[in-house]
Short mmCIF file of C-alpha atoms in Angstrom, two decimals:
data_model
loop_
_atom_site.label_atom_id
_atom_site.label_comp_id
_atom_site.label_asym_id
_atom_site.label_seq_id
_atom_site.Cartn_x
_atom_site.Cartn_y
_atom_site.Cartn_z
CA UNK A 1 -18.05 10.16 49.39
CA UNK A 2 -15.24 11.70 51.39
CA UNK A 3 -12.35 13.09 49.41
CA UNK A 4 -9.17 11.20 50.08
CA UNK A 5 -6.33 13.26 51.43
CA UNK A 6 -3.33 13.42 49.11
CA UNK A 7 -1.29 11.88 51.93
CA UNK A 8 -3.55 8.81 52.15
CA UNK A 9 -3.62 8.30 48.40
CA UNK A 10 0.15 8.75 48.20
CA UNK A 11 0.60 6.14 50.92
CA UNK A 12 -1.69 3.71 49.08
CA UNK A 13 0.10 4.18 45.74
CA UNK A 14 3.50 3.69 47.38
CA UNK A 15 2.30 0.51 49.13
CA UNK A 16 0.94 -0.96 45.89
CA UNK A 17 4.14 -0.08 44.02
CA UNK A 18 6.22 -1.77 46.72
CA UNK A 19 4.10 -4.92 46.50
CA UNK A 20 4.37 -4.90 42.71
CA UNK A 21 8.16 -4.62 43.02
CA UNK A 22 8.26 -7.49 45.55
CA UNK A 23 6.18 -9.75 43.29
CA UNK A 24 8.31 -8.83 40.27
CA UNK A 25 11.54 -9.64 42.10
CA UNK A 26 10.05 -12.96 43.27
CA UNK A 27 9.41 -13.78 39.59
CA UNK A 28 12.90 -12.64 38.57
CA UNK A 29 11.46 -9.67 36.69
CA UNK A 30 12.27 -5.97 36.57
CA UNK A 31 9.50 -3.98 38.34
CA UNK A 32 9.80 -1.37 35.57
CA UNK A 33 8.24 -3.91 33.18
CA UNK A 34 4.91 -3.58 34.99
CA UNK A 35 2.48 -0.72 34.39
CA UNK A 36 0.22 0.19 37.32
CA UNK A 37 -3.22 1.32 36.14
CA UNK A 38 -5.22 3.18 38.78
CA UNK A 39 -8.88 2.28 38.24
CA UNK A 40 -10.80 5.46 39.05
CA UNK A 41 -14.27 4.20 38.02
CA UNK A 42 -17.15 5.72 40.00
CA UNK A 43 -14.81 8.23 41.64
CA UNK A 44 -14.97 11.91 40.68
CA UNK A 45 -12.51 13.42 38.24
CA UNK A 46 -10.74 15.13 41.16
CA UNK A 47 -9.59 11.72 42.38
CA UNK A 48 -8.12 10.93 38.99
CA UNK A 49 -6.36 14.30 38.86
CA UNK A 50 -5.02 13.79 42.35
CA UNK A 51 -3.67 10.34 41.49
CA UNK A 52 -1.97 11.75 38.39
CA UNK A 53 -0.33 14.48 40.47
CA UNK A 54 1.08 11.72 42.68
CA UNK A 55 2.79 10.08 39.70
CA UNK A 56 0.08 7.66 38.56
CA UNK A 57 0.25 8.32 34.82
CA UNK A 58 -2.06 5.46 33.76
CA UNK A 59 -5.75 5.53 34.72
CA UNK A 60 -8.49 3.05 33.91
CA UNK A 61 -12.24 3.39 33.45
CA UNK A 62 -14.90 0.73 32.94
CA UNK A 63 -17.50 2.75 31.07
CA UNK A 64 -16.96 4.69 27.84
CA UNK A 65 -19.15 7.58 29.04
CA UNK A 66 -17.16 8.00 32.25
CA UNK A 67 -13.81 7.78 30.47
CA UNK A 68 -14.84 10.39 27.91
CA UNK A 69 -16.21 12.79 30.55
CA UNK A 70 -13.15 12.51 32.81
CA UNK A 71 -10.77 12.87 29.90
CA UNK A 72 -12.52 16.08 28.84
CA UNK A 73 -12.42 17.46 32.41
CA UNK A 74 -8.75 16.65 32.92
CA UNK A 75 -7.80 17.84 29.41
CA UNK A 76 -9.20 21.25 30.32
CA UNK A 77 -6.90 21.30 33.34
CA UNK A 78 -3.87 20.35 31.24
CA UNK A 79 -3.73 16.87 32.78
CA UNK A 80 -3.15 14.09 30.27
CA UNK A 81 -2.85 10.58 31.71
CA UNK A 82 -2.81 7.46 29.58
CA UNK A 83 -6.47 6.42 29.65
CA UNK A 84 -7.26 2.70 29.62
CA UNK A 85 -10.75 1.42 28.79
CA UNK A 86 -10.94 -1.79 30.79
CA UNK A 87 -14.69 -2.54 30.94
CA UNK A 88 -17.15 -4.10 28.54
CA UNK A 89 -17.94 -1.82 25.62
CA UNK A 90 -21.01 -1.99 23.37
CA UNK A 91 -20.34 -1.52 19.69
CA UNK A 92 -22.72 1.44 19.50
CA UNK A 93 -20.58 3.33 22.03
CA UNK A 94 -17.31 3.04 20.15
CA UNK A 95 -18.12 6.22 18.23
CA UNK A 96 -18.26 8.13 21.52
CA UNK A 97 -14.69 7.32 22.56
CA UNK A 98 -12.80 6.82 19.29
CA UNK A 99 -9.41 8.41 19.88
CA UNK A 100 -9.85 8.75 23.66
CA UNK A 101 -8.20 5.66 25.19
CA UNK A 102 -4.48 5.08 25.07
CA UNK A 103 -5.31 1.36 25.18
CA UNK A 104 -8.61 -0.57 24.90
CA UNK A 105 -8.31 -3.72 27.04
CA UNK A 106 -11.74 -5.26 26.54
CA UNK A 107 -12.17 -6.28 22.90
CA UNK A 108 -14.18 -9.45 23.40
CA UNK A 109 -15.82 -10.11 20.00
CA UNK A 110 -14.88 -9.94 16.35
CA UNK A 111 -17.79 -7.56 15.68
CA UNK A 112 -16.47 -5.13 18.31
CA UNK A 113 -13.01 -5.21 16.75
CA UNK A 114 -14.57 -4.49 13.36
CA UNK A 115 -16.54 -1.53 14.74
CA UNK A 116 -13.40 -0.10 16.37
CA UNK A 117 -11.56 -0.50 13.07
CA UNK A 118 -14.35 1.30 11.21
CA UNK A 119 -14.57 4.23 13.64
CA UNK A 120 -10.82 4.71 13.93
CA UNK A 121 -10.33 4.47 10.17
CA UNK A 122 -12.92 7.24 9.73
CA UNK A 123 -10.86 9.44 12.06
CA UNK A 124 -7.56 8.39 10.48
CA UNK A 125 -6.37 7.08 13.86
CA UNK A 126 -4.99 3.76 15.05
CA UNK A 127 -6.58 1.92 17.98
CA UNK A 128 -4.28 0.00 20.29
CA UNK A 129 -6.27 -2.94 21.63
CA UNK A 130 -6.03 -6.06 23.76
CA UNK A 131 -8.18 -9.13 23.19
CA UNK A 132 -10.16 -10.06 26.27
CA UNK A 133 -9.96 -13.81 26.84
CA UNK A 134 -11.91 -16.11 29.11
CA UNK A 135 -9.61 -19.12 29.43
CA UNK A 136 -11.52 -20.48 32.44
CA UNK A 137 -14.83 -20.66 30.56
CA UNK A 138 -16.58 -18.95 33.47
CA UNK A 139 -20.07 -18.01 32.29
CA UNK A 140 -20.15 -14.67 34.11
CA UNK A 141 -16.99 -13.46 32.35
CA UNK A 142 -16.73 -11.84 28.93
CA UNK A 143 -14.10 -12.74 26.41
CA UNK A 144 -12.97 -15.10 23.68
CA UNK A 145 -12.28 -18.71 24.60
CA UNK A 146 -8.76 -19.89 23.78
CA UNK A 147 -10.05 -21.56 20.60
CA UNK A 148 -12.10 -18.53 19.54
CA UNK A 149 -9.04 -16.33 20.02
CA UNK A 150 -7.00 -18.50 17.66
CA UNK A 151 -9.86 -18.76 15.13
CA UNK A 152 -10.37 -14.98 14.95
CA UNK A 153 -6.79 -13.86 15.45
CA UNK A 154 -5.70 -13.54 11.85
CA UNK A 155 -8.90 -11.70 10.89
CA UNK A 156 -8.54 -9.18 13.73
CA UNK A 157 -4.83 -8.69 13.03
CA UNK A 158 -5.67 -7.79 9.42
CA UNK A 159 -8.25 -5.10 10.26
CA UNK A 160 -7.22 -1.56 9.25
CA UNK A 161 -6.46 1.03 11.95
CA UNK A 162 -6.03 -1.67 14.61
CA UNK A 163 -2.85 -2.57 16.47
CA UNK A 164 -3.28 -5.74 18.54
CA UNK A 165 -0.94 -5.43 21.53
CA UNK A 166 -1.76 -8.52 23.61
CA UNK A 167 -4.35 -10.10 25.88
CA UNK A 168 -6.45 -9.16 28.89
CA UNK A 169 -8.18 -11.48 31.34
CA UNK A 170 -10.05 -11.45 34.63
CA UNK A 171 -9.65 -14.30 37.09
CA UNK A 172 -12.64 -15.60 39.05
CA UNK A 173 -12.98 -14.66 42.70
CA UNK A 174 -10.89 -17.37 44.27
CA UNK A 175 -12.80 -20.21 45.89
CA UNK A 176 -9.55 -22.04 46.56
CA UNK A 177 -5.86 -21.18 46.81
CA UNK A 178 -4.15 -20.87 43.44
CA UNK A 179 -7.30 -20.61 41.32
CA UNK A 180 -6.44 -17.17 39.97
CA UNK A 181 -2.91 -18.23 39.18
CA UNK A 182 -4.19 -21.11 37.03
CA UNK A 183 -6.14 -18.62 34.91
CA UNK A 184 -3.16 -16.29 34.61
CA UNK A 185 -0.84 -19.13 33.64
CA UNK A 186 -3.24 -20.35 30.93
CA UNK A 187 -3.50 -16.81 29.58
CA UNK A 188 0.28 -16.50 29.44
CA UNK A 189 0.49 -19.81 27.54
CA UNK A 190 -2.09 -18.52 25.03
CA UNK A 191 -0.20 -15.22 24.73
CA UNK A 192 3.01 -17.11 23.88
CA UNK A 193 1.18 -19.41 21.45
CA UNK A 194 -0.27 -16.45 19.55
CA UNK A 195 3.26 -15.17 18.99
CA UNK A 196 3.67 -18.08 16.58
CA UNK A 197 0.36 -17.37 14.81
CA UNK A 198 1.33 -14.08 13.21
CA UNK A 199 1.39 -11.61 16.10
CA UNK A 200 3.41 -8.50 15.28
CA UNK A 201 6.45 -8.83 17.56
CA UNK A 202 6.91 -5.05 17.64
CA UNK A 203 3.52 -4.53 19.32
CA UNK A 204 2.61 -7.93 20.84
CA UNK A 205 3.89 -7.11 24.33
CA UNK A 206 1.04 -6.63 26.79
CA UNK A 207 -0.63 -8.99 29.26
CA UNK A 208 -3.24 -7.13 31.27
CA UNK A 209 -4.21 -9.28 34.24
CA UNK A 210 -4.53 -8.84 37.97
CA UNK A 211 -6.64 -6.58 40.17
CA UNK A 212 -6.52 -5.53 43.83
CA UNK A 213 -7.12 -9.06 45.13
CA UNK A 214 -4.82 -11.08 42.86
CA UNK A 215 -2.26 -8.83 41.15
CA UNK A 216 0.75 -10.45 42.85
CA UNK A 217 -0.13 -13.83 41.31
CA UNK A 218 -0.68 -12.09 37.96
CA UNK A 219 2.78 -10.52 38.05
CA UNK A 220 4.40 -13.84 38.89
CA UNK A 221 2.63 -15.25 35.81
CA UNK A 222 3.88 -12.50 33.50
CA UNK A 223 1.42 -9.59 33.71
CA UNK A 224 2.69 -6.36 32.19
CA UNK A 225 -0.35 -4.29 33.28
CA UNK A 226 -2.24 -4.58 36.56
CA UNK A 227 -5.57 -2.83 37.17
CA UNK A 228 -5.85 -1.58 40.75
CA UNK A 229 -8.82 0.37 42.11
CA UNK A 230 -9.76 -0.32 45.72
CA UNK A 231 -6.19 -0.62 47.02
CA UNK A 232 -5.50 2.91 45.74
CA UNK A 233 -8.79 4.81 45.83
CA UNK A 234 -10.65 2.93 48.57
CA UNK A 235 -14.11 1.37 48.51
CA UNK A 236 -16.53 2.73 45.97
CA UNK A 237 -20.03 4.05 46.42
CA UNK A 238 -21.66 2.14 43.58
CA UNK A 239 -24.48 3.93 41.78
CA UNK A 240 -27.97 2.59 42.36
CA UNK A 241 -28.98 0.08 39.69
CA UNK A 242 -31.24 1.62 37.08
#
């Protein structure tokens, strides 16, 4: 994998920020409301450090192992971004990263929330989490259905050492125009509905939705966090399947 030049990465970040600002203005929103998360998965730690040096203070990883390793590497260099765990996490791996992420986006079962609560309580820390929802019912996607979210919401809210900050979703790859926006709009409706079901108004603020191919639609529908990898870091060399 060729190392990106700082100039190329800077250009990419600036372009994405401009497009975020355009989408925000189209929606009548302040661009400052939207957090850009640079998804550095499968790229070396040097890429993450370089992005941080260019002003990208929020970085996302899919795998707990990779997040933990990169955080350790960058910590040693005195570089401390806000780390976001955005990928599926197995309960048995929570112990590995307890205390690492600034925000865990991908809490998709009650049992995972309970394991996070247990591990963070043991460390006397508080986990900031988002509930991953699958409002489209797409079989290939993880997440609570809208009904499951409502059924489990009170229980998750009551867990010790957990602060529930909002929702995360992934839209399907669009087969037709507007398909992603439908998913984002349904997620926003659910987010607003949960406000009336006991969400803590001081923390219930985040809607993580939108990636490189659909983040403009997500912003128009109310996203507060967008997760951008390819448009910043380029195409990935995926590891060979094991």
